[in-house]
Coordinates of C-alpha atoms and ligand atoms in Angstrom, one line a residue:
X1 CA 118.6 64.3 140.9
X2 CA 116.3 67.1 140.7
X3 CA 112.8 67.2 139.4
X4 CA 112.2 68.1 136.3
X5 CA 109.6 70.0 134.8
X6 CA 108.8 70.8 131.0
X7 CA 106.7 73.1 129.5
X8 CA 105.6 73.4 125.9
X9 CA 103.0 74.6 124.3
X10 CA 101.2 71.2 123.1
X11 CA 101.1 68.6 126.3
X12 CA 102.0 65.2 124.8
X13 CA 97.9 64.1 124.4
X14 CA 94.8 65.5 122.5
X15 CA 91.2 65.4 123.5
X16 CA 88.7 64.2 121.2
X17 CA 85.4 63.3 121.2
X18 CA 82.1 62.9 118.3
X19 CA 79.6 65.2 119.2
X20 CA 78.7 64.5 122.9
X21 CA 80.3 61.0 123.2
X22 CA 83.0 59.7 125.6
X23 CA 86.3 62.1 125.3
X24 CA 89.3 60.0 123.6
X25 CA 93.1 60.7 124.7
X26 CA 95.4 60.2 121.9
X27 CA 98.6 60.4 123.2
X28 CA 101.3 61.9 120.6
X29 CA 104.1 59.5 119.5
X30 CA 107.1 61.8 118.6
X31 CA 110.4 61.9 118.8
X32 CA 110.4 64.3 121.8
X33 CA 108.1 62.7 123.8
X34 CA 109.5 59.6 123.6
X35 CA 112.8 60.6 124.7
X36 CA 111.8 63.3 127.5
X37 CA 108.6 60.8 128.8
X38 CA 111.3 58.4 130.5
X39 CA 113.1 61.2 131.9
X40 CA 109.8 62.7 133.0
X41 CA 109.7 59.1 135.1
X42 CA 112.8 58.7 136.6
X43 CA 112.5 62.1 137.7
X44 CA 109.3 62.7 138.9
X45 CA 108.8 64.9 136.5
X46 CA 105.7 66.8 135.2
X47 CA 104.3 68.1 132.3
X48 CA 102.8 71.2 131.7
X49 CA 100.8 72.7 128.4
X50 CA 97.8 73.4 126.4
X51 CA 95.7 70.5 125.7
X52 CA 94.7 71.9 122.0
X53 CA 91.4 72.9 122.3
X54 CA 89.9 76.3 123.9
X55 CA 87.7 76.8 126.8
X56 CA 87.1 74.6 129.6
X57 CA 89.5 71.2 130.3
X58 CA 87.5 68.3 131.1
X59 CA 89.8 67.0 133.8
X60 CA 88.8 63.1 134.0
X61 CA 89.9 62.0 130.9
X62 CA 93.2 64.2 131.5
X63 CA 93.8 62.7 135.1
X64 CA 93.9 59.2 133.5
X65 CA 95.8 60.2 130.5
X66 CA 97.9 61.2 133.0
X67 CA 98.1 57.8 135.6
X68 CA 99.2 56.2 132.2
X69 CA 101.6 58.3 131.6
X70 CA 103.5 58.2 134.8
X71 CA 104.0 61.7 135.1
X72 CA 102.2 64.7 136.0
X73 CA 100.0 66.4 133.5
X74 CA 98.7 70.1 133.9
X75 CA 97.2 71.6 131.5
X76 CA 96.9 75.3 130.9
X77 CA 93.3 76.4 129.8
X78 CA 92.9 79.1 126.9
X79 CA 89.9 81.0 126.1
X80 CA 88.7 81.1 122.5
X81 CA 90.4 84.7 121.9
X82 CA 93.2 84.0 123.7
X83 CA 93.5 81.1 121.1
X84 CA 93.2 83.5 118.5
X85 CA 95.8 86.3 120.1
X86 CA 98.6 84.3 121.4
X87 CA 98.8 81.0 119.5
X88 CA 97.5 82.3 116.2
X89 CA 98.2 85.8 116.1
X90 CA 101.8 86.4 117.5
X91 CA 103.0 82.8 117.8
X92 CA 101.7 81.9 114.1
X93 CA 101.4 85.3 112.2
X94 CA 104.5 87.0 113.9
X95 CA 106.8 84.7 115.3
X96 CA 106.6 81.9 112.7
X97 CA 107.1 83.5 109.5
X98 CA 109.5 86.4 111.1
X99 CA 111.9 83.6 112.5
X100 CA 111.6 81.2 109.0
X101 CA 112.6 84.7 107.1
X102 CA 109.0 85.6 105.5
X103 CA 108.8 89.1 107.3
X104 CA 106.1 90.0 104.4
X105 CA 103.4 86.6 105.9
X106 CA 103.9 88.6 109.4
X107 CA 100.9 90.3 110.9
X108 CA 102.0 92.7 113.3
X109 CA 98.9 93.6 115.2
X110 CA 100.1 95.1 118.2
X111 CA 97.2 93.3 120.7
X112 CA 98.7 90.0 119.4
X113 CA 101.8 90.9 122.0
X114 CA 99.8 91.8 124.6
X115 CA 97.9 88.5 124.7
X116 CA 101.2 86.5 124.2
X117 CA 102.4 88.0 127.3
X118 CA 99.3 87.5 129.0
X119 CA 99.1 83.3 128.1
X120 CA 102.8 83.6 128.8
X121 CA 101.8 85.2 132.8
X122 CA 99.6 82.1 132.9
X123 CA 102.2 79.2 132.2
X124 CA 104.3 81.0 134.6
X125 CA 102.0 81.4 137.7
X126 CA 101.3 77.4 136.4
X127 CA 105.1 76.6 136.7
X128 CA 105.7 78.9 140.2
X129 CA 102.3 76.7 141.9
X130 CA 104.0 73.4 141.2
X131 CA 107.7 74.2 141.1
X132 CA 110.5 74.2 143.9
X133 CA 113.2 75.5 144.7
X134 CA 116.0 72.8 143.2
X135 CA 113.6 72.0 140.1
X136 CA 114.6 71.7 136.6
X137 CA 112.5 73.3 134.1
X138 CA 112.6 72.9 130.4
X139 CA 110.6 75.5 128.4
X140 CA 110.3 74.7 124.7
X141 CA 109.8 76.6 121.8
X142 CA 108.9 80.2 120.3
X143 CA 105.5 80.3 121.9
X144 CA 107.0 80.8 125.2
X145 CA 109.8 83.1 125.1
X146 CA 108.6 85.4 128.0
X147 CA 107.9 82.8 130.7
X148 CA 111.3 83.3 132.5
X149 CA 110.8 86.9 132.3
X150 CA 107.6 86.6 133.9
X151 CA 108.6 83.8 136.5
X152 CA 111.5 86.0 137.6
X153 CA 109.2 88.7 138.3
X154 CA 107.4 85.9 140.2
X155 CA 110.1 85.6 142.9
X156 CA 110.9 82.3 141.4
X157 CA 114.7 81.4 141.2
X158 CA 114.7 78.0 140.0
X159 CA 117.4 77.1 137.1
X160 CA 115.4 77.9 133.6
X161 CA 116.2 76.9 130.3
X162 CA 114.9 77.0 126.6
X163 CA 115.0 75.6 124.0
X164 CA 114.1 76.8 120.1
X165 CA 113.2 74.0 118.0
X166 CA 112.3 76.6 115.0
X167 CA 115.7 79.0 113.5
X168 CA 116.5 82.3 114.8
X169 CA 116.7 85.0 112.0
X170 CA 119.7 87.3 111.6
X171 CA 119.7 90.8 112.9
X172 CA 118.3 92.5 109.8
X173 CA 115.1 89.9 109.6
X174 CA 114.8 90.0 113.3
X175 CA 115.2 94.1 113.8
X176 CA 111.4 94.2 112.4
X177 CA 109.9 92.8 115.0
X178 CA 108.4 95.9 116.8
X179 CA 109.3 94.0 120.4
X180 CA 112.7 93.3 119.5
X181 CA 114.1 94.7 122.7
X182 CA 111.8 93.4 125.2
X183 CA 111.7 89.9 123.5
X184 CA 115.6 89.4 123.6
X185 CA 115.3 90.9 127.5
X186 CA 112.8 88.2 128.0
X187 CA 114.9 85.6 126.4
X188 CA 117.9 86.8 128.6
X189 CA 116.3 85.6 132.1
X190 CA 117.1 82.0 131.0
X191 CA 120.2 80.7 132.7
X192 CA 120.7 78.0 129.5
X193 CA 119.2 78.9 125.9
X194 CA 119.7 76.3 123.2
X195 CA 119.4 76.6 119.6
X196 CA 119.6 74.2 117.0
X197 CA 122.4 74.7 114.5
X198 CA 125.4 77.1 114.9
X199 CA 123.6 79.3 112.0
X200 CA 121.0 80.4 114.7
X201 CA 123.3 80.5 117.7
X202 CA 125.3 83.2 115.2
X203 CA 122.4 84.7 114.5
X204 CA 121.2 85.6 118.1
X205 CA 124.3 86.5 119.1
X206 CA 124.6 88.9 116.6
X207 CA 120.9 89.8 117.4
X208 CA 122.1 90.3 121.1
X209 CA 125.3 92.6 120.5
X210 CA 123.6 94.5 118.0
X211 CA 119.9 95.1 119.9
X212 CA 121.3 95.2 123.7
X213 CA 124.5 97.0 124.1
X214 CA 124.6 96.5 128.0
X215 CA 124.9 93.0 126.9
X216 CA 128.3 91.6 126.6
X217 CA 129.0 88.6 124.5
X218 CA 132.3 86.2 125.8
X219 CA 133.0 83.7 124.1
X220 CA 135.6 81.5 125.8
X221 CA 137.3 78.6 124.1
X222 CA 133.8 78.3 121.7
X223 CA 131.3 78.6 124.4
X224 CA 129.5 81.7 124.6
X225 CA 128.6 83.2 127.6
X226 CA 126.2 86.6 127.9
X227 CA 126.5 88.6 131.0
X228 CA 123.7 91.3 131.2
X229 CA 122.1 92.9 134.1
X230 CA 124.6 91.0 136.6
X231 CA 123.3 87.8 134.9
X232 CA 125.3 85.0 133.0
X233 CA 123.5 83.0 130.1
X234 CA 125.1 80.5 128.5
X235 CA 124.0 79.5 124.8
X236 CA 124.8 76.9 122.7
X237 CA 124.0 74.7 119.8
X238 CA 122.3 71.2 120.2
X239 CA 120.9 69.8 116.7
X240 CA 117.8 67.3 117.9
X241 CA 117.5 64.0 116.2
X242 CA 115.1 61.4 116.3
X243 CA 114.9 57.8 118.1
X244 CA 116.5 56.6 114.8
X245 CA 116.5 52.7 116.2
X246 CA 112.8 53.0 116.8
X247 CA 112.7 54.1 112.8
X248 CA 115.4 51.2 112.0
X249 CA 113.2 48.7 113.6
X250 CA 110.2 49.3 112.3
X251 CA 110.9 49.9 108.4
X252 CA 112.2 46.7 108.6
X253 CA 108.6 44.9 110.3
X254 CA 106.9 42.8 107.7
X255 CA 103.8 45.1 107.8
X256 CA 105.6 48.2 106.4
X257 CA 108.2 45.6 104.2
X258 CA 104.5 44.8 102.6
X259 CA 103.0 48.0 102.2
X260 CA 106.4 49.8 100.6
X261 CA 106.5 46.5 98.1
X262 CA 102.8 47.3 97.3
X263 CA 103.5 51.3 96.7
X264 CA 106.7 50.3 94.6
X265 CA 104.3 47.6 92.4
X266 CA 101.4 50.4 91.6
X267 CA 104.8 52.0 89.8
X268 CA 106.5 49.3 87.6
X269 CA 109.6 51.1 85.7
X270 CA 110.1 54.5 87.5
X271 CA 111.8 56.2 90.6
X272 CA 109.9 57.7 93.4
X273 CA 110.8 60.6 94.6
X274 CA 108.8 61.3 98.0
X275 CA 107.7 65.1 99.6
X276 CA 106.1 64.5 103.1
X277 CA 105.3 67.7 105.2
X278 CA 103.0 70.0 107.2
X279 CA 100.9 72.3 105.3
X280 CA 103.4 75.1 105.6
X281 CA 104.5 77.8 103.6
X282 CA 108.3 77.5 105.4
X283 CA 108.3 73.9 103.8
X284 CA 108.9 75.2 100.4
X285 CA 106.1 72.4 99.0
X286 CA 104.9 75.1 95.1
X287 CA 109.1 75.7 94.9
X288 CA 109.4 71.6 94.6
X289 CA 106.3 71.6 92.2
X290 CA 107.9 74.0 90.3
X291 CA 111.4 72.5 90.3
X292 CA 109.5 69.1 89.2
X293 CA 107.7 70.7 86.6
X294 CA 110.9 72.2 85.5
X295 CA 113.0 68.9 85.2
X296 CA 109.9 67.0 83.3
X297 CA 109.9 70.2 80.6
X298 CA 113.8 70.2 80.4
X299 CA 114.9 66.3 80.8
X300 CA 113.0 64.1 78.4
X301 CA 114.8 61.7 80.1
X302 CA 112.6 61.8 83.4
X303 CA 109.1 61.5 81.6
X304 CA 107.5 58.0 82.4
X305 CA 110.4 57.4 84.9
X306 CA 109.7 59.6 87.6
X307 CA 106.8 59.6 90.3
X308 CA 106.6 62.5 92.9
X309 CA 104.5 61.3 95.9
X310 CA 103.8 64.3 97.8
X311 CA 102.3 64.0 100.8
X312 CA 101.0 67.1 102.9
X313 CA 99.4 66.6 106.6
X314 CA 96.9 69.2 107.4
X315 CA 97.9 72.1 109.7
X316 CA 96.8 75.2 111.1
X317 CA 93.7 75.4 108.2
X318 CA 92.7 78.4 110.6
X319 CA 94.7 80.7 109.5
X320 CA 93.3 81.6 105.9
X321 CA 97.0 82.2 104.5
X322 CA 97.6 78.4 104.7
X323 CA 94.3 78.2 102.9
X324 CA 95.6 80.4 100.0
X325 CA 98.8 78.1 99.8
X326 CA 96.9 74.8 99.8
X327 CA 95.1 76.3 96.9
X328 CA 98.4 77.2 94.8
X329 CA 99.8 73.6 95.6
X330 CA 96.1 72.1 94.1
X331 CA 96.7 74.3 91.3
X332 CA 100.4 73.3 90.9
X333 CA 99.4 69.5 90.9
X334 CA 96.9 69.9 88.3
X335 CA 99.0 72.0 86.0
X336 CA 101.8 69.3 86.3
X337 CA 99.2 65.8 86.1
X338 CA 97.6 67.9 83.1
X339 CA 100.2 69.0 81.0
X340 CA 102.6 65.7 81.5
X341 CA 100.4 62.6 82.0
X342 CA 99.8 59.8 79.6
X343 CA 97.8 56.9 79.6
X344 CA 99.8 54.8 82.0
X345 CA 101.6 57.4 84.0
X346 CA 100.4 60.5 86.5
X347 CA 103.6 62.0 87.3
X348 CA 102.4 63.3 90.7
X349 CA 100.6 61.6 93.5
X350 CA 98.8 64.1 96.0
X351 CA 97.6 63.0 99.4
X352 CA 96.4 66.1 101.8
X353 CA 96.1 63.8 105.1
X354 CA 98.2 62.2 107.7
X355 CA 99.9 59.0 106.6
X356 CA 100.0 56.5 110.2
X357 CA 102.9 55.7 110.9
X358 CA 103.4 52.1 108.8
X359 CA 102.5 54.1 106.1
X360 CA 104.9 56.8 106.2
X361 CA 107.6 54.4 106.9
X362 CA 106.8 52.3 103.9
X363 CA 106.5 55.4 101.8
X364 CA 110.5 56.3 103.2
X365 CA 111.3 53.0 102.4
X366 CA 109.8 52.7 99.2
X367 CA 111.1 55.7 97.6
X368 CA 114.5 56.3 96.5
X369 CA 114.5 59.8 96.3
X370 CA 114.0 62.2 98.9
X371 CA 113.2 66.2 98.5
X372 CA 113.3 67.8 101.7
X373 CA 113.7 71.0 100.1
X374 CA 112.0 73.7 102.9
X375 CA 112.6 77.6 102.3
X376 CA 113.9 77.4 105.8
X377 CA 113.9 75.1 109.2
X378 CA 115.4 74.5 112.1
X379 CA 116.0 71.2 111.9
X380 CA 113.8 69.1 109.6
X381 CA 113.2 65.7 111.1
X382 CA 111.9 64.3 107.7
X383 CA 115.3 64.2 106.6
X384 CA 116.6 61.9 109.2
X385 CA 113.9 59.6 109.0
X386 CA 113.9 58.9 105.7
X387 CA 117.9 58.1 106.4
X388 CA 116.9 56.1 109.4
X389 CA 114.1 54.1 107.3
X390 CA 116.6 53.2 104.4
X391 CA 117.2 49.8 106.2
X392 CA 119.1 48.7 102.7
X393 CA 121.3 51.7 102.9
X394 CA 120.3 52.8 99.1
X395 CA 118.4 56.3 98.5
X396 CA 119.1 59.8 97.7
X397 CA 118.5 63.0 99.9
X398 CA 118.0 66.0 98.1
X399 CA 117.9 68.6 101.4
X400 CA 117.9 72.5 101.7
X401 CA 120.5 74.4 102.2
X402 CA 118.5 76.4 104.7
X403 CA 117.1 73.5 106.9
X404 CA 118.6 73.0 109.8
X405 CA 119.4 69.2 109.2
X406 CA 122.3 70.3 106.5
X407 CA 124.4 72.0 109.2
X408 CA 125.1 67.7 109.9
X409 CA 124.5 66.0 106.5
X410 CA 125.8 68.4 104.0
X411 CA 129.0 65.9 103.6
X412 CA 126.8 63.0 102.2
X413 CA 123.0 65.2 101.3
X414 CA 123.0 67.0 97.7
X415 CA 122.1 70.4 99.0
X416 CA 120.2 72.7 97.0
X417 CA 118.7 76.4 97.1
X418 CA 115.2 75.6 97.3
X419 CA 114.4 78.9 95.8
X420 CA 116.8 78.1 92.4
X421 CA 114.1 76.1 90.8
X422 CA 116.5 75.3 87.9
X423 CA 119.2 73.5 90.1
X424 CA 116.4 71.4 91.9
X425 CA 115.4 70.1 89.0
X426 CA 119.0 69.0 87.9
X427 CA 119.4 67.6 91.4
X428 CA 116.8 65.9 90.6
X429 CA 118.2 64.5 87.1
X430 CA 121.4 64.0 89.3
X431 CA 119.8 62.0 91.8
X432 CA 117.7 60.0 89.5
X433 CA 120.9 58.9 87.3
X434 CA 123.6 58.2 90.5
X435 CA 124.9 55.2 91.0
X436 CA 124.2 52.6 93.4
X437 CA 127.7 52.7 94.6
X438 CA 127.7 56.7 95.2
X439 CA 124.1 56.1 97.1
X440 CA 125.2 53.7 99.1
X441 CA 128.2 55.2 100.2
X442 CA 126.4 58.6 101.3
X443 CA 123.7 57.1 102.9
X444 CA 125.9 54.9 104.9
X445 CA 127.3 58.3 106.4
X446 CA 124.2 59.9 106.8
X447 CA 122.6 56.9 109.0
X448 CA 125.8 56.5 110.8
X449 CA 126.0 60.4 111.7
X450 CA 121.7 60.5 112.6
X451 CA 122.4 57.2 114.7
X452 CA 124.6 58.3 116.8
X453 CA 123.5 61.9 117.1
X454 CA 120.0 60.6 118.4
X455 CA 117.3 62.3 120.2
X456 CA 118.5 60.6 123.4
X457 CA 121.5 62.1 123.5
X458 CA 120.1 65.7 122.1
X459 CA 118.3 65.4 125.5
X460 CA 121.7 64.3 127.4
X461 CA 123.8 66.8 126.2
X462 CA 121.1 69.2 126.5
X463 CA 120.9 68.4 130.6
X464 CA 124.8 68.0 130.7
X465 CA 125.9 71.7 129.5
X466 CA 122.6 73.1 131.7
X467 CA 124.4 71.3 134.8
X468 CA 128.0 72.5 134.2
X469 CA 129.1 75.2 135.5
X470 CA 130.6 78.4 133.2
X471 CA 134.2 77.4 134.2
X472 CA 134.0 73.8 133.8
X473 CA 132.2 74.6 130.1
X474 CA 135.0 76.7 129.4
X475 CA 137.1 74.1 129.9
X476 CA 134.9 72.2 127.9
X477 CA 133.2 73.7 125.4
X478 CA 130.8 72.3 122.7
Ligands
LIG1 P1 107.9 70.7 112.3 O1 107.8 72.0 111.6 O2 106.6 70.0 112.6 O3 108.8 70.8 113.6 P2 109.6 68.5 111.1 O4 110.9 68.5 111.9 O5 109.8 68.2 109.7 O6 108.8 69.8 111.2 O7 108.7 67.4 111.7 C1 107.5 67.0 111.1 C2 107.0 65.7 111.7 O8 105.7 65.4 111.1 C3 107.9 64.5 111.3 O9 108.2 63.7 112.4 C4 107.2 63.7 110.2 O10 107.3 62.3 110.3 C5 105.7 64.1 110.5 N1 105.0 64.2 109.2 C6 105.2 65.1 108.3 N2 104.3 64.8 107.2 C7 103.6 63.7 107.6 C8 102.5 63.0 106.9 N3 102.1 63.3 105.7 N4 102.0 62.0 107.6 C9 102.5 61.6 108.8 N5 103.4 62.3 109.5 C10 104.0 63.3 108.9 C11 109.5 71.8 114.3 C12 110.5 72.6 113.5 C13 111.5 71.7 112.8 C14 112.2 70.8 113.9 C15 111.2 70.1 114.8 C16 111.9 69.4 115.9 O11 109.8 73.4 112.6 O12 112.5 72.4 112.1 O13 112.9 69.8 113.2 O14 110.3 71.1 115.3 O15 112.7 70.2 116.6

């Protein structure tokens, strides 16, 4: 079995530490991690990534982080401005909101490119001092889209694949990125490049034929094949999904069983409907105000009866756009709890913080409406794990059309146009009135689909179609 190496931005741990105390590893407990960290094992496997923070890496607290981990850990050090350049600036300002369809949030400042490049150089001269010849390597996500251009000028001929855990825009969107060329050129020294949904896998395809026209685009029996400069790339879809048993199991522990009964006592008489996401613009959080304020002016019938909780972890408060937009949803919050609350009932609940994890998986089970309604993602693991969390197979997903999550659920989900403020808000006077037969019946589908289409066997099908050949994947073709 070869070793395998991965490479992401974020490593799986943060540094912390109060003033000039001890530093504390926290080691992240996602979906992801846990399904790559036993692979990592097996596999003598390594880890490479930024730790988070800028300047020097205090390497003790790293070296036992990793000993605990089982796996190698390198970290890659960034300098303040790099920081600033390559994971604010073109990751975060061009990248981002470019890829999620928001052209007018990007910030095009060409020295952002140069420094992306540059951090780019540096994971890849990372990767060629610790890789070999027969190693695996897993690059992940939009921040590092040139490392297998810059490994391959390297010398280094190991097998390299990517994949993109956020969408990929179609060719009109993505023909205003000024690197457009050299970007896709970049992407094209990957031997296996995976996408989420088949919407993005369209979409750079299209991006491909219509950018590179020494680039041809086979596609043989539905698996697509791109031979350019003597190369072959495969590219396919593979939708991630979560550990959904680890959800299962604990939404039903007696601690969260507790804590949901509590949340649903504070709100005697009325459905909660429950919003839980980064402090993004992409996640569509003042659209959902809106569409809420919109069903309490138009449906009587929803006044006293409905609660939104609306949760929103803080996120990238560096970058003052995301400062701007926390502001509108304050405002948003007010104007609703002003204009509609009475004596016994506030019709939304605000939290700006993270929710551990009890909490957030009493609040899915506690709610029986869901509003995943983002403007655009490329999956959307919120979704799922409010499915996986509804142990009593009750509750109603309400889920963009654009997120990357309705590609699998839009059987059983009601999908709405997040933008259409007017038909959230009757989805949400839909949801609220459904039957328990009709919920039960779609989120019986919904956990049976996310079950089985886990985050361990995202990562298994992932290795499998990097370790066909073309001709056997032609004969058997996702
Ligand atoms: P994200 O944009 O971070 O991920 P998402 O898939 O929704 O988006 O994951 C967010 C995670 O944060 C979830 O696991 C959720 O439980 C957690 N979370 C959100 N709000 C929280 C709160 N208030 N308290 C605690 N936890 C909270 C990117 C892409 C997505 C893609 C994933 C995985 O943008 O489209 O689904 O990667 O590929």
């Amino acid at each position: 079995m070869n070793r395998l190496i991965l490479v992401s931005n974020r490593l799986p741990f943060a540094l912390e530490r109060v003033g000039s105390g001890p530093w504390i590893v926290t080691s992240s407990v996602g979906g992801l991690v846990r399904a790559i960290e036993p692979v990592l094992r097996e596999r003598a496997g390594t880890w490479i990534g930024w730790i988070g923070m800028a300047g020097d890496i205090p390497q003790a607290p790293l070296a036992d982080a990793s000993r605990n981990a089982g796996y190698q850990v390198i970290p890659v050090a960034l300098s303040e401005a790099e920081r600033d350049e390559f994971y604010y600036g073109y990751s975060n300002e061009v990248i981002w909101p470019l890829f999620h369809d928001l052209q007018n949030f990007c910030n095009f400042e060409p020295a952002f490119w140069q420094t992306y490049k540059a951090v780019n150089q540096r994971y890849a001269e990372t990767i060629a001092q610790h890789c070999e010849r027969d190693d695996f390597i897993w690059v992940h996500d939009y921040h590092l889209m040139y490392v297998a251009q810059a490994l391959r000028e390297r010398g280094v001929s190991a097998a390299l694949t990517f994949f993109l855990h956020i969408p990929f825009p179609a060719y009109d969107i993505f023909a205003k990125l000024p690197q457009q060329q050299r970007l896709l050129r970049a992407l094209l020294q990957f031997d296996l490049l995976g996408f989420q949904t088949r919407r993005d896998l369209r979409n750079f395809l299209q991006c491909v034929r219509r950018v590179l026209p020494d680039a041809a685009v086979h596609t043989i029996a539905g698996l697509h094949l791109i031979r350019v400069e003597k190369r072959e790339v495969r590219v396919g879809s593979f939708p991630i999904g979560i550990d959904f048993e680890s959800f299962e199991k604990g939404a039903a522990s007696q601690e969260v069983a507790q804590r949901a009964e509590q949340l649903r006592a504070a709100f005697p008489g009325c459905q909660l409907v429950l919003g839980v996401d980064r402090l993004d613009y992409s996640k569509g959080i003042p659209e959902r105000l809106r569409a809420f304020r919109d069903g309490l002016e138009r449906y009587e019938e929803l006044r006293g009866r409905v609660v939104l909780i609306q949760n929103v972890v803080p996120s990238r408060v560096e970058i003052p756009r995301y400062h701007e937009f926390k502001d509108r949803i304050d405002r948003l919050v007010g104007d609703i709890n002003g204009r509609f609350s009475t004596d016994t009932w506030l019709p939304v609940h605000y939290r700006f913080r993270r929710l551990d994890r009890d909490d957030l998986l009493a609040h899915y089970r506690a709610c029986e409406i869901a509003l995943v309604t983002p403007l655009k993602d490329g999956m959307n693991l919120v979704a799922k794990e409010y499915c996986a969390c509804r142990i009593d197979k009750s509750g109603v997903l309400i889920l963009s059309e654009f997120a990357g999550a309705a590609e699998q659920l839009k059987r059983s989900a009601l999908l709405v146009n997040p933008y259409d403020v007017e038909q959230v808000a009757d989805t949400i006077l839909k949801a609220f009135r459904m039957s328990k037969a009709q919920r039960s019946m779609r989120m019986k589908r919904m956990r049976q689909l996310i079950s089985n289409e886990n985050v361990f066997s995202w990562v298994n099908s992932f290795f499998a179609a990097a370790s066909r050949s073309p001709s056997d994947s032609a004969q058997n073709p996702r």
